[in-house]
């Protein structure tokens, strides 16, 4: 789930932790202890669409593991499935939806999140998310929401759409950025690691928190910092003009963290490149397919694209280049793949983790929603 210009992102990837402003930060390829301030509350969620693909892994959730590994007793982290957000596009197959929720929890744990250190739960298990959503919606300007790009993308809306298409937009899809703001502010979060496609929503979150504080003359909600991964968006293997997506009808365009080595090899072999075989270098405009594969290696190895270019400068044919990419991916995903299937064979444990996490999250949420109600005059 849960944009900055390409030029800025490239520059940010060269440093450990580049602060773009007081509210947006690009991490280095791996967090260090000093990147997590004391008394921080770190929150993030991902929609439960099943097993994680490479874009989910490199663009969003791997930093969750870094945070979980580094946090001390003064730091609190909450990670989970944004299952209420998932139904902004209705899910008629209830059985599949239940499976996707379970697979999402298994995926979170398989990448190395320790549920003893981080709270892992389903959003829908904590009713205070929707309660705060309503309260914040009374502060959310329609004009601001109308400028959000994500709901338009999901609804296939553009500047040429007619009134009938606009009139068919469901309220939940239109207002889900407010629910996302409620998700973050409910826990008085100080840092939110997300993919860059969610940065616009975090700006709204900050605006709503600041508006609430100003209106009630309080400083209750902190201003949360957006944490962006330096890994650039992972693109479709077969069409590098669009991002990698689970909904792609051709699944050869998507690498999952659960893919077997032979499946990874087959998909990379079919990946779009170009006719230049004498050298392989990063050029998103001129060589989008090759650049996508280099970006993948860059993200996996936690290296800059320039470092990857140097590592592969001896390669002079497509087969060896793709074999190299395959080898990197197979090694990286071996452990998450095994852990995922181990967890899926133990659904009772996954249920215990999500229920225990929901209990912890509810305790925090209930205290905070009570404070918010008192500030607003409900209590």
Tab-separated table of C-alpha atoms in Angstrom:
chain	number	residue	atom	x	y	z
A	1	UNK	CA	0.000	0.000	0.000
A	2	UNK	CA	1.211	2.175	1.490
A	3	UNK	CA	5.996	11.058	-6.371
A	4	UNK	CA	9.099	12.289	-6.223
A	5	UNK	CA	10.869	13.170	-9.488
A	6	UNK	CA	13.201	10.592	-11.050
A	7	UNK	CA	16.113	13.004	-10.790
A	8	UNK	CA	15.623	13.518	-7.071
A	9	UNK	CA	15.152	9.795	-6.433
A	10	UNK	CA	18.354	8.914	-8.286
A	11	UNK	CA	20.289	11.432	-6.247
A	12	UNK	CA	18.707	10.197	-3.031
A	13	UNK	CA	19.755	6.605	-3.707
A	14	UNK	CA	23.402	7.563	-3.444
A	15	UNK	CA	23.188	8.535	0.204
A	16	UNK	CA	22.295	6.689	3.350
A	17	UNK	CA	19.360	8.809	4.312
A	18	UNK	CA	18.620	11.901	2.234
A	19	UNK	CA	16.170	14.320	3.803
A	20	UNK	CA	14.244	16.117	1.066
A	21	UNK	CA	12.205	18.178	3.497
A	22	UNK	CA	11.077	17.991	7.071
A	23	UNK	CA	8.423	15.469	6.021
A	24	UNK	CA	9.922	13.304	3.243
A	25	UNK	CA	12.983	11.132	3.510
A	26	UNK	CA	14.625	8.719	1.068
A	27	UNK	CA	16.419	5.946	2.881
A	28	UNK	CA	19.690	4.418	1.852
A	29	UNK	CA	19.572	0.904	0.509
A	30	UNK	CA	19.725	-0.343	4.094
A	31	UNK	CA	18.693	1.442	7.250
A	32	UNK	CA	21.158	1.955	10.079
A	33	UNK	CA	20.409	2.388	13.748
A	34	UNK	CA	20.763	6.158	13.569
A	35	UNK	CA	17.987	6.294	10.964
A	36	UNK	CA	15.430	5.339	13.607
A	37	UNK	CA	14.985	8.129	16.148
A	38	UNK	CA	14.097	7.192	19.693
A	39	UNK	CA	10.424	7.132	20.638
A	40	UNK	CA	9.395	6.726	16.990
A	41	UNK	CA	6.129	5.080	15.980
A	42	UNK	CA	6.470	3.508	12.535
A	43	UNK	CA	3.331	2.430	10.699
A	44	UNK	CA	2.623	0.975	7.284
A	45	UNK	CA	0.183	-1.373	5.581
A	46	UNK	CA	-0.166	-3.176	2.282
A	47	UNK	CA	-3.300	-4.295	0.515
A	48	UNK	CA	-3.899	-8.053	0.817
A	49	UNK	CA	-3.766	-9.099	-2.808
A	50	UNK	CA	-2.005	-12.358	-1.939
A	51	UNK	CA	1.660	-13.210	-2.292
A	52	UNK	CA	4.082	-10.298	-2.587
A	53	UNK	CA	5.651	-9.609	-5.945
A	54	UNK	CA	9.046	-8.045	-6.502
A	55	UNK	CA	7.646	-4.523	-6.611
A	56	UNK	CA	5.987	-4.979	-3.206
A	57	UNK	CA	9.146	-6.488	-1.784
A	58	UNK	CA	11.744	-3.983	-3.014
A	59	UNK	CA	9.578	-0.883	-3.173
A	60	UNK	CA	7.850	-1.095	0.189
A	61	UNK	CA	8.040	-4.009	2.593
A	62	UNK	CA	11.721	-4.926	2.776
A	63	UNK	CA	12.358	-1.714	4.693
A	64	UNK	CA	9.812	-3.026	7.224
A	65	UNK	CA	12.238	-5.834	8.013
A	66	UNK	CA	15.095	-3.377	8.402
A	67	UNK	CA	12.968	-1.396	10.857
A	68	UNK	CA	11.905	-4.503	12.769
A	69	UNK	CA	15.526	-5.641	13.050
A	70	UNK	CA	16.794	-2.272	14.255
A	71	UNK	CA	14.108	-1.065	16.612
A	72	UNK	CA	14.723	-0.923	20.344
A	73	UNK	CA	12.363	-0.653	23.300
A	74	UNK	CA	11.751	3.033	22.626
A	75	UNK	CA	10.544	2.400	19.069
A	76	UNK	CA	7.163	0.976	18.120
A	77	UNK	CA	6.311	-0.494	14.705
A	78	UNK	CA	2.949	-1.605	13.351
A	79	UNK	CA	2.595	-3.402	10.015
A	80	UNK	CA	-0.411	-5.065	8.492
A	81	UNK	CA	-2.900	-5.706	5.741
A	82	UNK	CA	-5.045	-2.827	4.513
A	83	UNK	CA	-8.015	-5.109	3.947
A	84	UNK	CA	-10.564	-2.292	4.236
A	85	UNK	CA	-8.738	-0.464	1.453
A	86	UNK	CA	-8.813	-3.647	-0.615
A	87	UNK	CA	-12.626	-3.574	-0.904
A	88	UNK	CA	-12.637	-0.160	-2.583
A	89	UNK	CA	-12.571	-2.460	-5.602
A	90	UNK	CA	-15.279	-4.947	-4.494
A	91	UNK	CA	-14.176	-8.561	-4.056
A	92	UNK	CA	-17.021	-10.835	-5.193
A	93	UNK	CA	-15.025	-14.026	-4.593
A	94	UNK	CA	-15.095	-14.119	-0.813
A	95	UNK	CA	-13.067	-17.323	-0.566
A	96	UNK	CA	-10.226	-15.819	-2.614
A	97	UNK	CA	-10.284	-12.645	-0.525
A	98	UNK	CA	-9.914	-14.642	2.683
A	99	UNK	CA	-6.994	-16.529	1.144
A	100	UNK	CA	-5.324	-13.295	0.036
A	101	UNK	CA	-5.527	-11.922	3.582
A	102	UNK	CA	-3.864	-15.036	4.943
A	103	UNK	CA	-1.210	-14.999	2.221
A	104	UNK	CA	-0.446	-11.356	2.981
A	105	UNK	CA	0.241	-12.129	6.649
A	106	UNK	CA	2.400	-15.102	5.597
A	107	UNK	CA	4.269	-12.823	3.172
A	108	UNK	CA	4.908	-10.205	5.867
A	109	UNK	CA	6.381	-12.845	8.157
A	110	UNK	CA	8.297	-14.575	5.350
A	111	UNK	CA	10.371	-11.480	4.604
A	112	UNK	CA	11.612	-11.556	8.190
A	113	UNK	CA	9.232	-9.387	10.220
A	114	UNK	CA	9.385	-10.560	13.838
A	115	UNK	CA	5.841	-10.450	15.342
A	116	UNK	CA	7.393	-10.303	18.808
A	117	UNK	CA	8.996	-6.960	17.918
A	118	UNK	CA	6.473	-5.543	15.430
A	119	UNK	CA	2.690	-5.536	15.675
A	120	UNK	CA	1.233	-7.433	12.681
A	121	UNK	CA	-2.527	-7.309	12.127
A	122	UNK	CA	-5.482	-6.859	9.788
A	123	UNK	CA	-6.775	-3.293	9.506
A	124	UNK	CA	-10.412	-4.468	9.681
A	125	UNK	CA	-9.783	-5.985	13.128
A	126	UNK	CA	-9.419	-2.509	14.651
A	127	UNK	CA	-12.727	-0.617	14.417
A	128	UNK	CA	-11.120	2.692	15.415
A	129	UNK	CA	-9.666	3.029	11.899
A	130	UNK	CA	-13.110	3.636	10.446
A	131	UNK	CA	-14.212	5.741	13.421
A	132	UNK	CA	-11.333	8.177	12.931
A	133	UNK	CA	-11.921	8.057	9.165
A	134	UNK	CA	-15.334	9.653	9.686
A	135	UNK	CA	-13.998	12.289	12.036
A	136	UNK	CA	-11.222	13.277	9.632
A	137	UNK	CA	-13.581	13.260	6.648
A	138	UNK	CA	-15.264	16.321	8.142
A	139	UNK	CA	-11.980	18.173	7.629
A	140	UNK	CA	-11.136	16.787	4.155
A	141	UNK	CA	-11.693	19.229	1.261
A	142	UNK	CA	-13.425	17.698	-1.768
A	143	UNK	CA	-11.146	19.674	-4.076
A	144	UNK	CA	-8.039	18.161	-2.524
A	145	UNK	CA	-9.468	14.640	-2.783
A	146	UNK	CA	-10.437	15.282	-6.386
A	147	UNK	CA	-6.785	15.987	-7.230
A	148	UNK	CA	-5.643	12.582	-5.934
A	149	UNK	CA	-4.263	10.438	-8.734
A	150	UNK	CA	-4.593	6.932	-7.284
A	151	UNK	CA	-8.375	6.687	-7.259
A	152	UNK	CA	-8.495	8.022	-10.805
A	153	UNK	CA	-6.022	5.381	-11.909
A	154	UNK	CA	-7.999	2.597	-10.216
A	155	UNK	CA	-11.239	3.864	-11.763
A	156	UNK	CA	-9.670	4.465	-15.198
A	157	UNK	CA	-10.633	8.123	-15.001
A	158	UNK	CA	-8.833	10.866	-16.955
A	159	UNK	CA	-9.416	14.425	-18.092
A	160	UNK	CA	-11.556	13.195	-21.001
A	161	UNK	CA	-13.922	11.082	-18.898
A	162	UNK	CA	-17.592	11.994	-19.224
A	163	UNK	CA	-20.090	12.711	-16.434
A	164	UNK	CA	-21.461	9.178	-16.503
A	165	UNK	CA	-18.023	7.718	-15.785
A	166	UNK	CA	-17.418	10.231	-12.995
A	167	UNK	CA	-20.873	9.622	-11.567
A	168	UNK	CA	-20.177	5.904	-11.298
A	169	UNK	CA	-17.249	6.393	-8.916
A	170	UNK	CA	-17.936	4.795	-5.554
A	171	UNK	CA	-17.566	6.911	-2.416
A	172	UNK	CA	-15.206	4.415	-0.783
A	173	UNK	CA	-12.744	4.647	-3.650
A	174	UNK	CA	-12.926	8.437	-3.701
A	175	UNK	CA	-12.445	8.848	0.056
A	176	UNK	CA	-9.965	6.072	0.788
A	177	UNK	CA	-7.067	8.567	1.122
A	178	UNK	CA	-8.907	9.865	4.209
A	179	UNK	CA	-9.061	6.329	5.605
A	180	UNK	CA	-5.348	6.034	4.932
A	181	UNK	CA	-4.799	9.246	6.866
A	182	UNK	CA	-6.841	7.777	9.712
A	183	UNK	CA	-4.709	4.621	9.626
A	184	UNK	CA	-1.552	6.653	10.137
A	185	UNK	CA	-2.836	9.255	12.581
A	186	UNK	CA	-4.709	6.748	14.761
A	187	UNK	CA	-1.398	5.496	16.151
A	188	UNK	CA	0.149	8.997	16.243
A	189	UNK	CA	2.702	7.660	13.773
A	190	UNK	CA	5.945	9.570	13.302
A	191	UNK	CA	7.314	7.661	10.285
A	192	UNK	CA	5.533	5.897	7.426
A	193	UNK	CA	7.511	3.741	4.950
A	194	UNK	CA	5.617	3.569	1.649
A	195	UNK	CA	6.137	3.212	-2.076
A	196	UNK	CA	6.425	6.497	-3.944
A	197	UNK	CA	2.925	6.124	-5.426
A	198	UNK	CA	1.556	6.740	-1.920
A	199	UNK	CA	3.505	9.918	-1.185
A	200	UNK	CA	0.572	12.091	-2.302
A	201	UNK	CA	-1.650	10.430	0.281
A	202	UNK	CA	0.866	11.118	3.029
A	203	UNK	CA	0.739	14.810	2.116
A	204	UNK	CA	-3.015	14.687	2.701
A	205	UNK	CA	-2.394	12.886	6.004
A	206	UNK	CA	-0.119	15.679	7.167
A	207	UNK	CA	-2.616	18.315	6.058
A	208	UNK	CA	-5.494	16.659	7.922
A	209	UNK	CA	-3.423	16.187	11.061
A	210	UNK	CA	-2.283	19.813	10.966
A	211	UNK	CA	-5.821	21.053	10.263
A	212	UNK	CA	-7.165	19.089	13.243
A	213	UNK	CA	-4.404	20.398	15.500
A	214	UNK	CA	-4.957	23.992	14.406
A	215	UNK	CA	-8.745	23.807	14.685
A	216	UNK	CA	-8.681	22.402	18.218
A	217	UNK	CA	-5.580	24.352	19.278
A	218	UNK	CA	-3.624	21.223	20.133
A	219	UNK	CA	-0.487	19.429	19.029
A	220	UNK	CA	-1.982	15.970	19.405
A	221	UNK	CA	-1.084	14.554	15.997
A	222	UNK	CA	2.626	14.486	15.109
A	223	UNK	CA	3.608	15.348	11.547
A	224	UNK	CA	4.514	11.945	10.073
A	225	UNK	CA	7.612	11.633	7.916
A	226	UNK	CA	7.254	9.729	4.648
A	227	UNK	CA	10.043	7.183	4.232
A	228	UNK	CA	10.702	6.282	0.588
A	229	UNK	CA	12.853	3.384	-0.556
A	230	UNK	CA	15.662	4.344	-2.969
A	231	UNK	CA	14.680	1.471	-5.264
A	232	UNK	CA	12.945	2.908	-8.302
A	233	UNK	CA	9.590	1.482	-9.368
A	234	UNK	CA	9.813	-2.139	-10.522
A	235	UNK	CA	8.303	-2.426	-13.994
A	236	UNK	CA	6.605	-5.195	-15.925
A	237	UNK	CA	9.091	-7.671	-17.400
A	238	UNK	CA	7.144	-7.711	-20.668
A	239	UNK	CA	6.079	-4.065	-20.866
A	240	UNK	CA	8.497	-1.733	-19.059
A	241	UNK	CA	6.238	1.231	-19.751
A	242	UNK	CA	4.025	0.160	-16.829
A	243	UNK	CA	4.700	-1.036	-13.314
A	244	UNK	CA	4.805	-4.691	-12.289
A	245	UNK	CA	1.306	-5.733	-11.223
A	246	UNK	CA	-0.384	-8.860	-9.929
A	247	UNK	CA	-3.422	-8.006	-12.041
A	248	UNK	CA	-1.445	-8.245	-15.286
A	249	UNK	CA	-3.202	-10.851	-17.460
A	250	UNK	CA	0.208	-12.201	-18.531
A	251	UNK	CA	1.801	-13.475	-15.338
A	252	UNK	CA	5.155	-13.892	-17.078
A	253	UNK	CA	5.523	-10.150	-16.468
A	254	UNK	CA	5.532	-10.588	-12.684
A	255	UNK	CA	8.077	-12.137	-10.300
A	256	UNK	CA	6.642	-13.341	-6.988
A	257	UNK	CA	8.703	-13.910	-3.869
A	258	UNK	CA	7.329	-17.463	-3.952
A	259	UNK	CA	8.410	-18.286	-7.511
A	260	UNK	CA	10.575	-21.395	-7.878
A	261	UNK	CA	14.039	-20.976	-9.456
A	262	UNK	CA	12.966	-22.507	-12.772
A	263	UNK	CA	9.967	-20.168	-12.939
A	264	UNK	CA	12.167	-17.145	-12.236
A	265	UNK	CA	14.603	-18.265	-14.943
A	266	UNK	CA	11.783	-18.698	-17.460
A	267	UNK	CA	10.307	-15.267	-16.729
A	268	UNK	CA	13.647	-13.462	-16.899
A	269	UNK	CA	14.496	-15.278	-20.132
A	270	UNK	CA	11.301	-13.887	-21.667
A	271	UNK	CA	11.829	-10.382	-20.271
A	272	UNK	CA	11.908	-7.573	-22.821
A	273	UNK	CA	15.360	-6.132	-23.487
A	274	UNK	CA	16.627	-4.713	-26.802
A	275	UNK	CA	18.930	-5.423	-29.748
A	276	UNK	CA	22.133	-4.093	-28.139
A	277	UNK	CA	24.222	-6.983	-26.838
A	278	UNK	CA	27.725	-5.527	-26.620
A	279	UNK	CA	27.115	-3.825	-23.276
A	280	UNK	CA	24.428	-3.392	-20.643
A	281	UNK	CA	23.878	-0.061	-18.923
A	282	UNK	CA	21.170	1.913	-17.160
A	283	UNK	CA	19.207	4.174	-19.520
A	284	UNK	CA	15.465	4.197	-18.670
A	285	UNK	CA	14.541	6.246	-21.738
A	286	UNK	CA	16.669	4.500	-24.343
A	287	UNK	CA	16.823	0.988	-22.843
A	288	UNK	CA	13.763	0.566	-20.592
A	289	UNK	CA	13.803	-3.250	-20.510
A	290	UNK	CA	17.502	-3.560	-19.699
A	291	UNK	CA	17.221	-0.710	-17.206
A	292	UNK	CA	14.348	-2.457	-15.430
A	293	UNK	CA	16.472	-5.587	-14.937
A	294	UNK	CA	19.427	-3.494	-13.730
A	295	UNK	CA	17.093	-1.681	-11.328
A	296	UNK	CA	15.902	-5.044	-9.993
A	297	UNK	CA	19.478	-6.157	-9.349
A	298	UNK	CA	20.218	-2.777	-7.795
A	299	UNK	CA	17.328	-3.164	-5.366
A	300	UNK	CA	18.113	-6.764	-4.462
A	301	UNK	CA	21.828	-6.173	-3.915
A	302	UNK	CA	21.303	-2.788	-2.241
A	303	UNK	CA	23.655	-1.150	-4.704
A	304	UNK	CA	23.345	1.893	-6.931
A	305	UNK	CA	22.646	1.324	-10.619
A	306	UNK	CA	26.165	2.622	-11.315
A	307	UNK	CA	27.627	-0.104	-9.106
A	308	UNK	CA	25.569	-2.733	-10.902
A	309	UNK	CA	26.733	-1.390	-14.257
A	310	UNK	CA	30.310	-1.810	-13.095
A	311	UNK	CA	29.618	-5.364	-11.907
A	312	UNK	CA	28.232	-6.397	-15.304
A	313	UNK	CA	30.555	-4.455	-17.583
A	314	UNK	CA	32.253	-7.703	-18.674
A	315	UNK	CA	28.960	-9.205	-19.940
A	316	UNK	CA	28.584	-8.992	-23.706
A	317	UNK	CA	25.482	-11.036	-24.543
A	318	UNK	CA	21.842	-11.206	-23.496
A	319	UNK	CA	21.965	-14.779	-22.234
A	320	UNK	CA	24.725	-14.098	-19.724
A	321	UNK	CA	23.047	-10.858	-18.650
A	322	UNK	CA	19.733	-12.585	-17.985
A	323	UNK	CA	21.463	-15.519	-16.314
A	324	UNK	CA	23.116	-13.039	-13.956
A	325	UNK	CA	19.775	-11.389	-13.104
A	326	UNK	CA	18.225	-14.812	-12.545
A	327	UNK	CA	21.026	-15.918	-10.229
A	328	UNK	CA	20.666	-12.768	-8.123
A	329	UNK	CA	16.905	-13.234	-7.789
A	330	UNK	CA	17.010	-16.961	-7.047
A	331	UNK	CA	19.481	-16.401	-4.217
A	332	UNK	CA	17.546	-13.466	-2.750
A	333	UNK	CA	14.132	-15.137	-2.797
A	334	UNK	CA	15.134	-18.629	-1.622
A	335	UNK	CA	14.579	-17.915	2.077
A	336	UNK	CA	11.296	-15.924	1.746
A	337	UNK	CA	9.867	-18.606	-0.570
A	338	UNK	CA	10.589	-21.416	1.897
A	339	UNK	CA	9.288	-19.443	4.866
A	340	UNK	CA	6.101	-18.493	3.026
A	341	UNK	CA	5.118	-22.069	2.344
A	342	UNK	CA	6.095	-23.116	5.860
A	343	UNK	CA	3.758	-20.457	7.256
A	344	UNK	CA	0.928	-21.336	4.861
A	345	UNK	CA	1.064	-24.909	6.151
A	346	UNK	CA	0.380	-23.521	9.629
A	347	UNK	CA	-2.740	-21.317	9.310
A	348	UNK	CA	-3.398	-21.517	13.050
A	349	UNK	CA	-0.107	-19.765	13.749
A	350	UNK	CA	-0.897	-17.040	11.193
A	351	UNK	CA	-4.262	-16.510	12.868
A	352	UNK	CA	-2.604	-16.313	16.289
A	353	UNK	CA	-0.139	-13.705	15.015
A	354	UNK	CA	-2.825	-11.510	13.441
A	355	UNK	CA	-5.150	-11.797	16.470
A	356	UNK	CA	-2.383	-11.007	18.953
A	357	UNK	CA	-1.321	-8.084	16.774
A	358	UNK	CA	-4.895	-6.819	16.581
A	359	UNK	CA	-5.165	-6.936	20.380
A	360	UNK	CA	-2.027	-4.786	20.704
A	361	UNK	CA	-3.200	-2.388	18.003
A	362	UNK	CA	-6.681	-2.066	19.543
A	363	UNK	CA	-5.217	-1.166	22.923
A	364	UNK	CA	-3.250	1.714	21.376
A	365	UNK	CA	-6.129	2.747	19.123
A	366	UNK	CA	-8.711	2.809	21.913
A	367	UNK	CA	-6.567	5.014	24.116
A	368	UNK	CA	-5.902	7.409	21.251
A	369	UNK	CA	-9.479	7.557	19.961
A	370	UNK	CA	-10.594	8.344	23.508
A	371	UNK	CA	-8.108	11.221	23.605
A	372	UNK	CA	-9.351	12.429	20.216
A	373	UNK	CA	-12.992	12.283	21.331
A	374	UNK	CA	-12.110	14.253	24.449
A	375	UNK	CA	-10.362	16.903	22.329
A	376	UNK	CA	-13.404	17.116	20.038
A	377	UNK	CA	-15.893	17.342	22.902
A	378	UNK	CA	-17.485	13.917	22.663
A	379	UNK	CA	-16.325	13.063	26.169
